[in-house]
PDB file of C-alpha atoms in Angstrom:
ATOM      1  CA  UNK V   1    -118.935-160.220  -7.161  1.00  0.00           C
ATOM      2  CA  UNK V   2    -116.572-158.590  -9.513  1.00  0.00           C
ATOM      3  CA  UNK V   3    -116.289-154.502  -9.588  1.00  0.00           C
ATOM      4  CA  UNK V   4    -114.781-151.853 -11.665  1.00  0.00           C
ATOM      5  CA  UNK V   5    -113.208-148.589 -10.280  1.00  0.00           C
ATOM      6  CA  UNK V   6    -113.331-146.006 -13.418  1.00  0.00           C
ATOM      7  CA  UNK V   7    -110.763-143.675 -12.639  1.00  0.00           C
ATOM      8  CA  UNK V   8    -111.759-140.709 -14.505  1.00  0.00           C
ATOM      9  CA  UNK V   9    -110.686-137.294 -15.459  1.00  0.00           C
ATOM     10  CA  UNK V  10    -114.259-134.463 -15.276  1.00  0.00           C
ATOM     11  CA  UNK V  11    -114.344-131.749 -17.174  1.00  0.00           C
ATOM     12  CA  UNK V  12    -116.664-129.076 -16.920  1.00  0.00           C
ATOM     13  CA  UNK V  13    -119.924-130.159 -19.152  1.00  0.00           C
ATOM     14  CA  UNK V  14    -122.234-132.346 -17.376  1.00  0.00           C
ATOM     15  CA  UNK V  15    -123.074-133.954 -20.689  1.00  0.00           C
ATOM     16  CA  UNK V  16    -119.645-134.515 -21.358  1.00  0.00           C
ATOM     17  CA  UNK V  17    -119.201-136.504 -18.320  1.00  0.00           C
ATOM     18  CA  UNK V  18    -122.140-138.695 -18.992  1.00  0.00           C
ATOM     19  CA  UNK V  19    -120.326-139.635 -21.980  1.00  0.00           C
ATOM     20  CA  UNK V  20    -117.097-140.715 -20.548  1.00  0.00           C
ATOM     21  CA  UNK V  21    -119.624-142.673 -17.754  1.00  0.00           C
ATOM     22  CA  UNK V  22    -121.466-144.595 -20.312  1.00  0.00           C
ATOM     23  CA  UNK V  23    -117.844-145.198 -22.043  1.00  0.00           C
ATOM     24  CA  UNK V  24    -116.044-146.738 -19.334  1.00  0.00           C
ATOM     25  CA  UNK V  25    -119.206-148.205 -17.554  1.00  0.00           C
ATOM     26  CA  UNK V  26    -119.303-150.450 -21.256  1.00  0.00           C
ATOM     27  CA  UNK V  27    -115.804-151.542 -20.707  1.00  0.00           C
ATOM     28  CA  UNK V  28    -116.335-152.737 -17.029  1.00  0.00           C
ATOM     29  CA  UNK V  29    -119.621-154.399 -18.412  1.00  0.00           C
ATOM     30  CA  UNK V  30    -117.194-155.904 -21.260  1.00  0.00           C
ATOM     31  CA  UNK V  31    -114.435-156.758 -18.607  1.00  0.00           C
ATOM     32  CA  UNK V  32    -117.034-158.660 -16.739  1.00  0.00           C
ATOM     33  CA  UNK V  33    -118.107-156.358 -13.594  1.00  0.00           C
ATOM     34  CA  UNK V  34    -121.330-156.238 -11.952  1.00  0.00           C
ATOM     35  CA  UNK V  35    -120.795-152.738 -10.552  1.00  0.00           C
ATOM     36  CA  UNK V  36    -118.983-149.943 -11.652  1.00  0.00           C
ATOM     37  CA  UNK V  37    -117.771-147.019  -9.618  1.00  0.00           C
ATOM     38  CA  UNK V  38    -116.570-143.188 -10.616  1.00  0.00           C
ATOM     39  CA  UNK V  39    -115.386-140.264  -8.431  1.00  0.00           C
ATOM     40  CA  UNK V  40    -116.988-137.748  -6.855  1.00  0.00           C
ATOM     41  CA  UNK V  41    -117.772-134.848  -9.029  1.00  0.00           C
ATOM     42  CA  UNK V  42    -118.164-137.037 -12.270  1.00  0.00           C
ATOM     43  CA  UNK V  43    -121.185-134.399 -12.814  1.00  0.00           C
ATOM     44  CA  UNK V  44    -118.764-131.470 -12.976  1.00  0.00           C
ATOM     45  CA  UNK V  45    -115.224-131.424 -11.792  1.00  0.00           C
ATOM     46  CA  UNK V  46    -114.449-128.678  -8.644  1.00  0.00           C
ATOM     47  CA  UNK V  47    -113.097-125.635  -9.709  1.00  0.00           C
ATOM     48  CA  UNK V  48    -116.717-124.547 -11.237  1.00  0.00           C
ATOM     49  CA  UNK V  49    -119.791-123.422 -10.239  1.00  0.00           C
ATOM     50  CA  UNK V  50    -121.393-126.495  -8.789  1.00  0.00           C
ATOM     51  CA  UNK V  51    -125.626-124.718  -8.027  1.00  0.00           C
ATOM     52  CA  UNK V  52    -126.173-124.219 -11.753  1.00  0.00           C
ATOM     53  CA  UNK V  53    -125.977-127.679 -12.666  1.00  0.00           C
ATOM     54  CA  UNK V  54    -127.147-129.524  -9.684  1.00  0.00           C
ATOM     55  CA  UNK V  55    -130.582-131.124  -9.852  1.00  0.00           C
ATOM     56  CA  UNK V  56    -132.857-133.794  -8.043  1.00  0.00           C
ATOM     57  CA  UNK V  57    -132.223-137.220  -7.956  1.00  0.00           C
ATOM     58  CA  UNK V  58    -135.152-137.837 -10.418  1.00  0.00           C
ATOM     59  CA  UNK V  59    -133.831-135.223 -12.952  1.00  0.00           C
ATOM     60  CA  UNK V  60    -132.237-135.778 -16.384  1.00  0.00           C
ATOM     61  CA  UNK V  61    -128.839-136.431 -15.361  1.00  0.00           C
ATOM     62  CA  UNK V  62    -129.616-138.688 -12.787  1.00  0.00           C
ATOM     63  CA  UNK V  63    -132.208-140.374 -15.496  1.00  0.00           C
ATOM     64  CA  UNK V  64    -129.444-140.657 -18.092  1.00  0.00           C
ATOM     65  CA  UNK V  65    -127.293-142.756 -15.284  1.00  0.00           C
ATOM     66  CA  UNK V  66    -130.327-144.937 -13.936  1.00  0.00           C
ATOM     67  CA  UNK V  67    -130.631-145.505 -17.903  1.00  0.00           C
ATOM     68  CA  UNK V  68    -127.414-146.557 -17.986  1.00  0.00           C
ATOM     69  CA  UNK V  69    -127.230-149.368 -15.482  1.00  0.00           C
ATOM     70  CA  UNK V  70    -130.717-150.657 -16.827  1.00  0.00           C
ATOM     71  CA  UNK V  71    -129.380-151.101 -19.955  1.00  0.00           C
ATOM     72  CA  UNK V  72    -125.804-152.468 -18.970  1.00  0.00           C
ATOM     73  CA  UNK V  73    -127.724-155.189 -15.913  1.00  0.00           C
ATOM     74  CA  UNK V  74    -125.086-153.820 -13.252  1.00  0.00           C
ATOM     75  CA  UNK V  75    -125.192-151.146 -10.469  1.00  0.00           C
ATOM     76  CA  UNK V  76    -123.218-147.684 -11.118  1.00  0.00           C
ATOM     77  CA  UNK V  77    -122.202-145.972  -8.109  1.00  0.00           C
ATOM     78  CA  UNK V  78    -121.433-142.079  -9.431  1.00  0.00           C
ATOM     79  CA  UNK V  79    -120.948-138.707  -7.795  1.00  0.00           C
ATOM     80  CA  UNK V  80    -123.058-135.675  -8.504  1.00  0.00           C
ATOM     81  CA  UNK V  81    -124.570-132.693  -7.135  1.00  0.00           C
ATOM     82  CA  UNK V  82    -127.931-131.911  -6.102  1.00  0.00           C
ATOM     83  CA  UNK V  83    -129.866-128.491  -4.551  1.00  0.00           C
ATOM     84  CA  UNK V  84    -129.356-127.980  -0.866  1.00  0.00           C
ATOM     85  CA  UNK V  85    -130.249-124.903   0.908  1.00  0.00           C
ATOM     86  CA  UNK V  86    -130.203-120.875   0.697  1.00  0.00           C
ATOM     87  CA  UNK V  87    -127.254-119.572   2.403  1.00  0.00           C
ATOM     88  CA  UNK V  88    -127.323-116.490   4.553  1.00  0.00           C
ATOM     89  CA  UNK V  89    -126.660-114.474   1.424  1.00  0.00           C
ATOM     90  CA  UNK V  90    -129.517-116.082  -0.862  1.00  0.00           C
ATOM     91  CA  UNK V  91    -126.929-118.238  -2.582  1.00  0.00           C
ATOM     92  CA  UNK V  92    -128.483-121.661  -3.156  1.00  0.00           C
ATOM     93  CA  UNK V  93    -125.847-124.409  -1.732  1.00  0.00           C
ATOM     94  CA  UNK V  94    -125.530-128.170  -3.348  1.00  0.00           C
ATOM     95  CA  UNK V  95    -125.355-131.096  -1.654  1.00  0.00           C
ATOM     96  CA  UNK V  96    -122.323-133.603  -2.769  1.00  0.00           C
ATOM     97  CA  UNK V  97    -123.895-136.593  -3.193  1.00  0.00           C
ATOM     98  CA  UNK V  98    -123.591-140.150  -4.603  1.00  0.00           C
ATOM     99  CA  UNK V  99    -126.321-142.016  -6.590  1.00  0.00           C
ATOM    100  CA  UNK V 100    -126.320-145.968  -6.432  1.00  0.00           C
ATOM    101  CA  UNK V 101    -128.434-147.578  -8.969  1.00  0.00           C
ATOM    102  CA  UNK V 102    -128.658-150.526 -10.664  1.00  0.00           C
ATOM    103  CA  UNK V 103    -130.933-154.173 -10.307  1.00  0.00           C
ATOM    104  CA  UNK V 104    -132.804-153.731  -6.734  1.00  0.00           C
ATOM    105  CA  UNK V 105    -130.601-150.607  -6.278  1.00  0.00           C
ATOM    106  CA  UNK V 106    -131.593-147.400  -6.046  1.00  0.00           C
ATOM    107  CA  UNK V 107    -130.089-144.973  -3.216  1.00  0.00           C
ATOM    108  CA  UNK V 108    -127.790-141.939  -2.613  1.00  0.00           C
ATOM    109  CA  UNK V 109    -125.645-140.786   0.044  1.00  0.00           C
ATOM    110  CA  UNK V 110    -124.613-136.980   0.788  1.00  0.00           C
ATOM    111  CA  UNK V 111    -121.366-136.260   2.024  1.00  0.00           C
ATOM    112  CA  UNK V 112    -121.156-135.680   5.999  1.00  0.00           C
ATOM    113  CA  UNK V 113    -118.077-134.236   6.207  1.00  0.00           C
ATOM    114  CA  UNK V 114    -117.530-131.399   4.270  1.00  0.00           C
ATOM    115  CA  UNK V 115    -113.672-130.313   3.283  1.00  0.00           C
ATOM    116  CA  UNK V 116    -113.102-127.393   4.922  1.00  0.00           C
ATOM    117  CA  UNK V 117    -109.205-128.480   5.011  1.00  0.00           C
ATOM    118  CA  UNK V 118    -106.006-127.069   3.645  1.00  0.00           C
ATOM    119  CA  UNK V 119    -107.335-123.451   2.773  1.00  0.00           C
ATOM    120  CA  UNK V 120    -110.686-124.687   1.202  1.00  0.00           C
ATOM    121  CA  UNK V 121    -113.802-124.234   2.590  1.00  0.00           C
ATOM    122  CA  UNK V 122    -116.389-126.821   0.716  1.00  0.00           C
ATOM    123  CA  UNK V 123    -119.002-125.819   3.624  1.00  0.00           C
ATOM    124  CA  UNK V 124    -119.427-122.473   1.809  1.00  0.00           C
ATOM    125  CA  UNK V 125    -121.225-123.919  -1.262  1.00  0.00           C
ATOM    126  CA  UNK V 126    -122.298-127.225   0.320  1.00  0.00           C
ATOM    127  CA  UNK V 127    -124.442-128.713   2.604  1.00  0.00           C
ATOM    128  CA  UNK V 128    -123.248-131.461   5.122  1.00  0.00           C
ATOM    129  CA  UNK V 129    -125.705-135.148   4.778  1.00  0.00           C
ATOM    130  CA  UNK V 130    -126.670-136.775   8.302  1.00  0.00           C
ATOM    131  CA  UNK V 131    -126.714-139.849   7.675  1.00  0.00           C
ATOM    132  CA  UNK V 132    -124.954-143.468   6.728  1.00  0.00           C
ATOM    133  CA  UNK V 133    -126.337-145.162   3.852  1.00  0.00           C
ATOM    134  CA  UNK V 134    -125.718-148.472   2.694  1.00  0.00           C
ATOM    135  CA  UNK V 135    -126.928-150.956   0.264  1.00  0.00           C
ATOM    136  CA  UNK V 136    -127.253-154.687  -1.102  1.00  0.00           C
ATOM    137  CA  UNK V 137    -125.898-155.741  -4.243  1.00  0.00           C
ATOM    138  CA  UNK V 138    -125.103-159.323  -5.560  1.00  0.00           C
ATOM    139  CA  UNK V 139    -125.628-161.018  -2.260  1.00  0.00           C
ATOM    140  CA  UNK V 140    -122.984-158.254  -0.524  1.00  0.00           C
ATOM    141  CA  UNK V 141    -123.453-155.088   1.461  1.00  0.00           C
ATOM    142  CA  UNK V 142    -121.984-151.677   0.872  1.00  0.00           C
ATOM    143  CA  UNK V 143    -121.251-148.796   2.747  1.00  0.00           C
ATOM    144  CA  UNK V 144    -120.877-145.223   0.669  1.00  0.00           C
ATOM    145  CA  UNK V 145    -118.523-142.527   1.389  1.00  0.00           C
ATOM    146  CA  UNK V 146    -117.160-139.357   0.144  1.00  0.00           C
ATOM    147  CA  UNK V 147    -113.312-138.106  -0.078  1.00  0.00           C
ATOM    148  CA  UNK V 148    -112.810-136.447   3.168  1.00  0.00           C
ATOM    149  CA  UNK V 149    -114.564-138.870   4.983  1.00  0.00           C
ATOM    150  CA  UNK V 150    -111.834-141.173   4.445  1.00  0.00           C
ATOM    151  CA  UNK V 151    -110.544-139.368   7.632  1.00  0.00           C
ATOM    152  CA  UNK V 152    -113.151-140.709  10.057  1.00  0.00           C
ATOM    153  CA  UNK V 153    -113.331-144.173  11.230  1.00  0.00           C
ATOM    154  CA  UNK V 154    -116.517-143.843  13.074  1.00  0.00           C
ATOM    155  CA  UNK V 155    -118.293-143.903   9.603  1.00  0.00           C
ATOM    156  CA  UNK V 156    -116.724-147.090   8.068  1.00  0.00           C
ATOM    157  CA  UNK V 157    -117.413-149.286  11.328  1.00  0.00           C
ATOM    158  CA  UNK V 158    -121.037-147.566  10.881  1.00  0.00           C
ATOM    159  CA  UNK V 159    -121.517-149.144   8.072  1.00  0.00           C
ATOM    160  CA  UNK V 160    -119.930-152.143   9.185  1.00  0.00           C
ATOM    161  CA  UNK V 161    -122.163-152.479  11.669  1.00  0.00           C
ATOM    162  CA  UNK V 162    -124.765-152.087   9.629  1.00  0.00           C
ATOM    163  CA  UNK V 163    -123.660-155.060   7.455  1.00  0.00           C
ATOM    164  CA  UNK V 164    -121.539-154.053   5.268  1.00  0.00           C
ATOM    165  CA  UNK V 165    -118.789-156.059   3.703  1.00  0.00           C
ATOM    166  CA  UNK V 166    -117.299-153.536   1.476  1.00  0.00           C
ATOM    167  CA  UNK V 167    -116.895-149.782   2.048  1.00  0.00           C
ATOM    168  CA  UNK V 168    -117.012-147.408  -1.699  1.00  0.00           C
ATOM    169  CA  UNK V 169    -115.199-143.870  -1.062  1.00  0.00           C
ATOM    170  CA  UNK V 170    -115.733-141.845  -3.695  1.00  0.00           C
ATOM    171  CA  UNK V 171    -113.252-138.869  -4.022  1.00  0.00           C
ATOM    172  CA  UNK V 172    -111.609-135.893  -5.747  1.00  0.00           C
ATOM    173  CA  UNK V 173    -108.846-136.028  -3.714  1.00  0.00           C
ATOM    174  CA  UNK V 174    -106.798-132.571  -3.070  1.00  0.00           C
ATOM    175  CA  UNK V 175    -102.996-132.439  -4.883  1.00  0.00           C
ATOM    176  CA  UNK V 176    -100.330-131.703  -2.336  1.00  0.00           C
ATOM    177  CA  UNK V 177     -97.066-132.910  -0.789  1.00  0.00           C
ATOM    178  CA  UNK V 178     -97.754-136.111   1.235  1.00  0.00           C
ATOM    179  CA  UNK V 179    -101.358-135.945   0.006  1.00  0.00           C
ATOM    180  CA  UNK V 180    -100.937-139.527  -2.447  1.00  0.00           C
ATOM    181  CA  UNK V 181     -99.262-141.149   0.402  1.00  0.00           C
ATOM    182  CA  UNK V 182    -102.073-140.018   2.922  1.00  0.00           C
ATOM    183  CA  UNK V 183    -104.687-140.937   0.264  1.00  0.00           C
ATOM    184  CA  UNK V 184    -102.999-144.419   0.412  1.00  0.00           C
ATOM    185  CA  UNK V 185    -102.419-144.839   4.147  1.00  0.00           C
ATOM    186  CA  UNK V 186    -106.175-143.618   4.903  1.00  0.00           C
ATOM    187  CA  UNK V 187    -107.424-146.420   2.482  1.00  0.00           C
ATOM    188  CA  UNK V 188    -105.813-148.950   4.303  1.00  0.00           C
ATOM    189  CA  UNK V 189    -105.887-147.634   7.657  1.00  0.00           C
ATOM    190  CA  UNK V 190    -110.486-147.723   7.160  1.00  0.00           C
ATOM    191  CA  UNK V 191    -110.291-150.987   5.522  1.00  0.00           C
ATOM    192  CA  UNK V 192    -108.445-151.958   8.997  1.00  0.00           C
ATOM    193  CA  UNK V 193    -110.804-150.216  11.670  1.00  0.00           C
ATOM    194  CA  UNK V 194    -114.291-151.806   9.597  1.00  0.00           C
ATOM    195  CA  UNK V 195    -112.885-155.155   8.602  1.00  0.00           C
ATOM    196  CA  UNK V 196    -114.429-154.131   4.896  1.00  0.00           C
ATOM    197  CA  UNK V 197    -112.723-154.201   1.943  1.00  0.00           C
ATOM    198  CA  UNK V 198    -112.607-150.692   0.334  1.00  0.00           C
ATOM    199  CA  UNK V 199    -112.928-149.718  -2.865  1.00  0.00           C
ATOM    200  CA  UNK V 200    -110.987-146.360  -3.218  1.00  0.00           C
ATOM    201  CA  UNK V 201    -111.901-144.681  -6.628  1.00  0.00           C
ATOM    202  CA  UNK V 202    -110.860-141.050  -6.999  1.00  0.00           C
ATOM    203  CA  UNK V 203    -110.617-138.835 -10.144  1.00  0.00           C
ATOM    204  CA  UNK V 204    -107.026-139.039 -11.789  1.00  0.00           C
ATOM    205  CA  UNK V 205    -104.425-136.656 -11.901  1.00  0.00           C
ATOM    206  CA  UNK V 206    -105.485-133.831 -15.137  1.00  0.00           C
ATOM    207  CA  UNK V 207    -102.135-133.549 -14.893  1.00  0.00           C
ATOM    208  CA  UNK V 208    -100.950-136.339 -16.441  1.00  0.00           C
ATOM    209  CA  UNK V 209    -103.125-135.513 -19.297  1.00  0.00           C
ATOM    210  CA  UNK V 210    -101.813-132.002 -19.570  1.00  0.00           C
ATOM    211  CA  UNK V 211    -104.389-130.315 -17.578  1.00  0.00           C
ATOM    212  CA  UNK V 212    -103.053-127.390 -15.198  1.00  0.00           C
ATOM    213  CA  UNK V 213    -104.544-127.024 -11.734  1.00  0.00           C
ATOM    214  CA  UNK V 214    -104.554-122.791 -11.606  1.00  0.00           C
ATOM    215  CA  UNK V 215    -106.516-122.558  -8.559  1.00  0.00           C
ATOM    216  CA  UNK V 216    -105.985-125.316  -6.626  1.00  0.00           C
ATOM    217  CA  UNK V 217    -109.079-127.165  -6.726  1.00  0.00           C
ATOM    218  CA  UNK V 218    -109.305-130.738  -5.564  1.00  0.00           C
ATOM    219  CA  UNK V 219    -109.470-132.005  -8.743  1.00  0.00           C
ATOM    220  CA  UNK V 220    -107.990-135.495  -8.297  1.00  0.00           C
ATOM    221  CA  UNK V 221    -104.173-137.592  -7.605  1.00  0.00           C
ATOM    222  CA  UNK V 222    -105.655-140.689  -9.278  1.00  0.00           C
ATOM    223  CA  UNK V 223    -104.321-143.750  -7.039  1.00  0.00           C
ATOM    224  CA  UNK V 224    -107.610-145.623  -7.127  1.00  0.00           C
ATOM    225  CA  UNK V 225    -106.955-148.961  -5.076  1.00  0.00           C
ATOM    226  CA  UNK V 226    -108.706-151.677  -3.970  1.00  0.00           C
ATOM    227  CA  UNK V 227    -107.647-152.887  -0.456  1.00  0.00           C
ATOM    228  CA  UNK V 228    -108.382-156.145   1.554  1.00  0.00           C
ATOM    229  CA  UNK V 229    -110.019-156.329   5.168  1.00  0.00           C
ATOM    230  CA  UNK V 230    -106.219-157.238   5.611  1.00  0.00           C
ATOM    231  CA  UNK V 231    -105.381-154.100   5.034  1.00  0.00           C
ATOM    232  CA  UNK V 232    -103.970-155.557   1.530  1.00  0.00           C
ATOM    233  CA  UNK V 233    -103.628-153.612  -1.519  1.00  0.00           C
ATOM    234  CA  UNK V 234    -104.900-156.021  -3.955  1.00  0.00           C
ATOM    235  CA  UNK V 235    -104.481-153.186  -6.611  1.00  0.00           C
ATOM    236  CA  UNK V 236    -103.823-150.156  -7.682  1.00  0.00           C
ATOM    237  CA  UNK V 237    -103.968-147.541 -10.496  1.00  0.00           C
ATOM    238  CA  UNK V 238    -101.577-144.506 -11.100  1.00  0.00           C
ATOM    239  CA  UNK V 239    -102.288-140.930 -11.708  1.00  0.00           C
ATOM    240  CA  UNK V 240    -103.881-141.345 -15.535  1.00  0.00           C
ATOM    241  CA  UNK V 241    -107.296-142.481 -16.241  1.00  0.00           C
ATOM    242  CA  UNK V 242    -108.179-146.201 -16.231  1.00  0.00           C
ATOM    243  CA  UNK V 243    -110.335-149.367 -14.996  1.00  0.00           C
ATOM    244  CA  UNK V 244    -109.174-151.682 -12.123  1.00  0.00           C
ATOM    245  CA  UNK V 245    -111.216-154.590 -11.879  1.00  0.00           C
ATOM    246  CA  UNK V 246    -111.275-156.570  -8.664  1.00  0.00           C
ATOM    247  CA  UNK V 247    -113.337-159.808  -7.527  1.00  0.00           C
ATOM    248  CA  UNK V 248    -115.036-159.683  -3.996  1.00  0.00           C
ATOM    249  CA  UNK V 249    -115.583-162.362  -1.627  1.00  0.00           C
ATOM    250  CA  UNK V 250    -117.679-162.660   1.561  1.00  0.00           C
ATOM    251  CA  UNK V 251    -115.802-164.847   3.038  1.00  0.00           C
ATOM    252  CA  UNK V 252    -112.501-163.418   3.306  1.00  0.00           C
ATOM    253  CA  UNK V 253    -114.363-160.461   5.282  1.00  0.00           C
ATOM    254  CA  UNK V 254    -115.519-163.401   7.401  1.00  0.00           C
ATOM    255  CA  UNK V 255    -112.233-164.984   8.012  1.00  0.00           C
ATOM    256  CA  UNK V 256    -110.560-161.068   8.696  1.00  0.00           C
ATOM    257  CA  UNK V 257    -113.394-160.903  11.286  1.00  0.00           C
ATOM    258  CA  UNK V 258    -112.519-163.875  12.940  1.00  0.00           C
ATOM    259  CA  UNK V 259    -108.935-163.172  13.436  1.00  0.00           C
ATOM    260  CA  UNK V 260    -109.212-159.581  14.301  1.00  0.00           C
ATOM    261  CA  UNK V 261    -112.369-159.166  15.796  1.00  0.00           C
ATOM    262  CA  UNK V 262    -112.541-155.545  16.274  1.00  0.00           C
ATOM    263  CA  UNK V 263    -116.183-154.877  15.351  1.00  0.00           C
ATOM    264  CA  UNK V 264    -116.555-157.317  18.258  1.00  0.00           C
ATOM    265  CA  UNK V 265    -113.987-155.674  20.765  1.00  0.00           C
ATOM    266  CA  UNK V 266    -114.097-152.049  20.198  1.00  0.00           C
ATOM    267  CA  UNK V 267    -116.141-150.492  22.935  1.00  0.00           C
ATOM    268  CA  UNK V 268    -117.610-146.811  23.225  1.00  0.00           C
ATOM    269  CA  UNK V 269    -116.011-144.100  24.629  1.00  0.00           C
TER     270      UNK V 269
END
């Protein structure tokens, strides 16, 4: 099965975003993908108000996307925001969320573990998921998660367990010193513990496009990779916005399993 990272840039208009979506989800359709995935936040990029703008999984941006893969024949894996719960002070919270659609697709996954890292506090406007989710595509299995949950294992060999072969992280990832390299080392380090390859496909750097980061939101390092269940960076992208294109196969996931069973041998706790 052949997939396409799209290694965007968000801006602030919803509508905007769907654009660049339906832009590059053409050229992975034209490159030959099946899937194409974008970041977290393709609805809006961080840094603005998130509850305006998020809406159900059966509203109009959500439509526009499910429109999308129908009319390209592949699944689109895409981040977006939809209405979570009244906090104490009557503020109406989001839920970070990714919608999978596509042929025989159609699922989403809210992010479990919420940044509250590094002087932000995402738990103040958003509401934490529960719950794994994973789906089939092209004869394969796939996990979803979201940016921070790069940092916990337990939810890679999760989804694993529960069949998957390949593990998406979507993510905005926080600028920093050290942060690219952890981005990196986190990406390998998951593709290790599940025996999955992972497809690592954050928004790039706005800096590279002359964008300046005045508040420090985590709006995106770029370094979208795509990493074997060797461990094996099989490629990568840079800070500025782009496609990588990489081929899957079952069978290598089979083969890392056999060698370094540790699905098999890890034991609880």
């Amino acid at each position: 099965m052949r997939i396409a990272l799209a290694q965007i840039i968000a801006g602030r208009d919803p509508g905007d975003n769907l654009a660049l979506l339906e832009g590059y989800g053409q050229k992975a359709k034209a490159g030959g993908a099946d899937m194409v995935v974008f970041p977290e936040a393709t609805m809006r990029a961080f840094g603005n108000s998130l509850s305006d703008i998020a809406e159900p999984l059966d509203g109009p941006w959500a439509s526009r996307v499910r429109a999308l893969s129908e009319s390209l024949g592949m699944v689109v894996v895409a981040g977006m925001f939809t209405p979570g719960s009244l906090s104490d002070g009557g503020r109406r919270k989001v839920r970070n969320t990714l919608l999978a659609t596509g042929p025989g697709v159609d699922t989403s996954y809210d992010k479990i573990h919420l940044f509250d890292a590094f002087g932000f506090l995402e738990s103040d406007t958003v509401d934490p998921g529960r719950e794994p989710v994973t789906f089939d595509a092209g004869g394969l299995t796939f996990g979803l998660a979201t940016c921070y949950d790069i940092r916990f294992p337990a939810l890679f060999t999760a989804n694993a367990q529960r069949g998957a072969v390949a593990n998406i992280i979507c993510a905005s990832w926080a600028p920093g010193p050290g942060k690219v390299d952890q981005w990196e080392l986190l990406s390998r380090a998951r593709a290790l513990d599940s025996t999955t390859y992972v497809l690592a496909c954050g928004q790039g750097d706005p800096t590279t496009q002359g964008i300046e980061n005045k508040d420090g939101a985590p709006t995106g390092v770029g370094h979208s990779a795509v990493v074997s269940p060797f461990g094996e960076v099989l490629g990568e992208l840079d800070g500025a916005p782009g496609l990588l294109f990489a081929d899957l196969d079952a069978a290598v996931v089979k083969e890392a399993r056999q060698k370094l069973p540790v699905l098999a041998n890890r034991r609880d706790l």
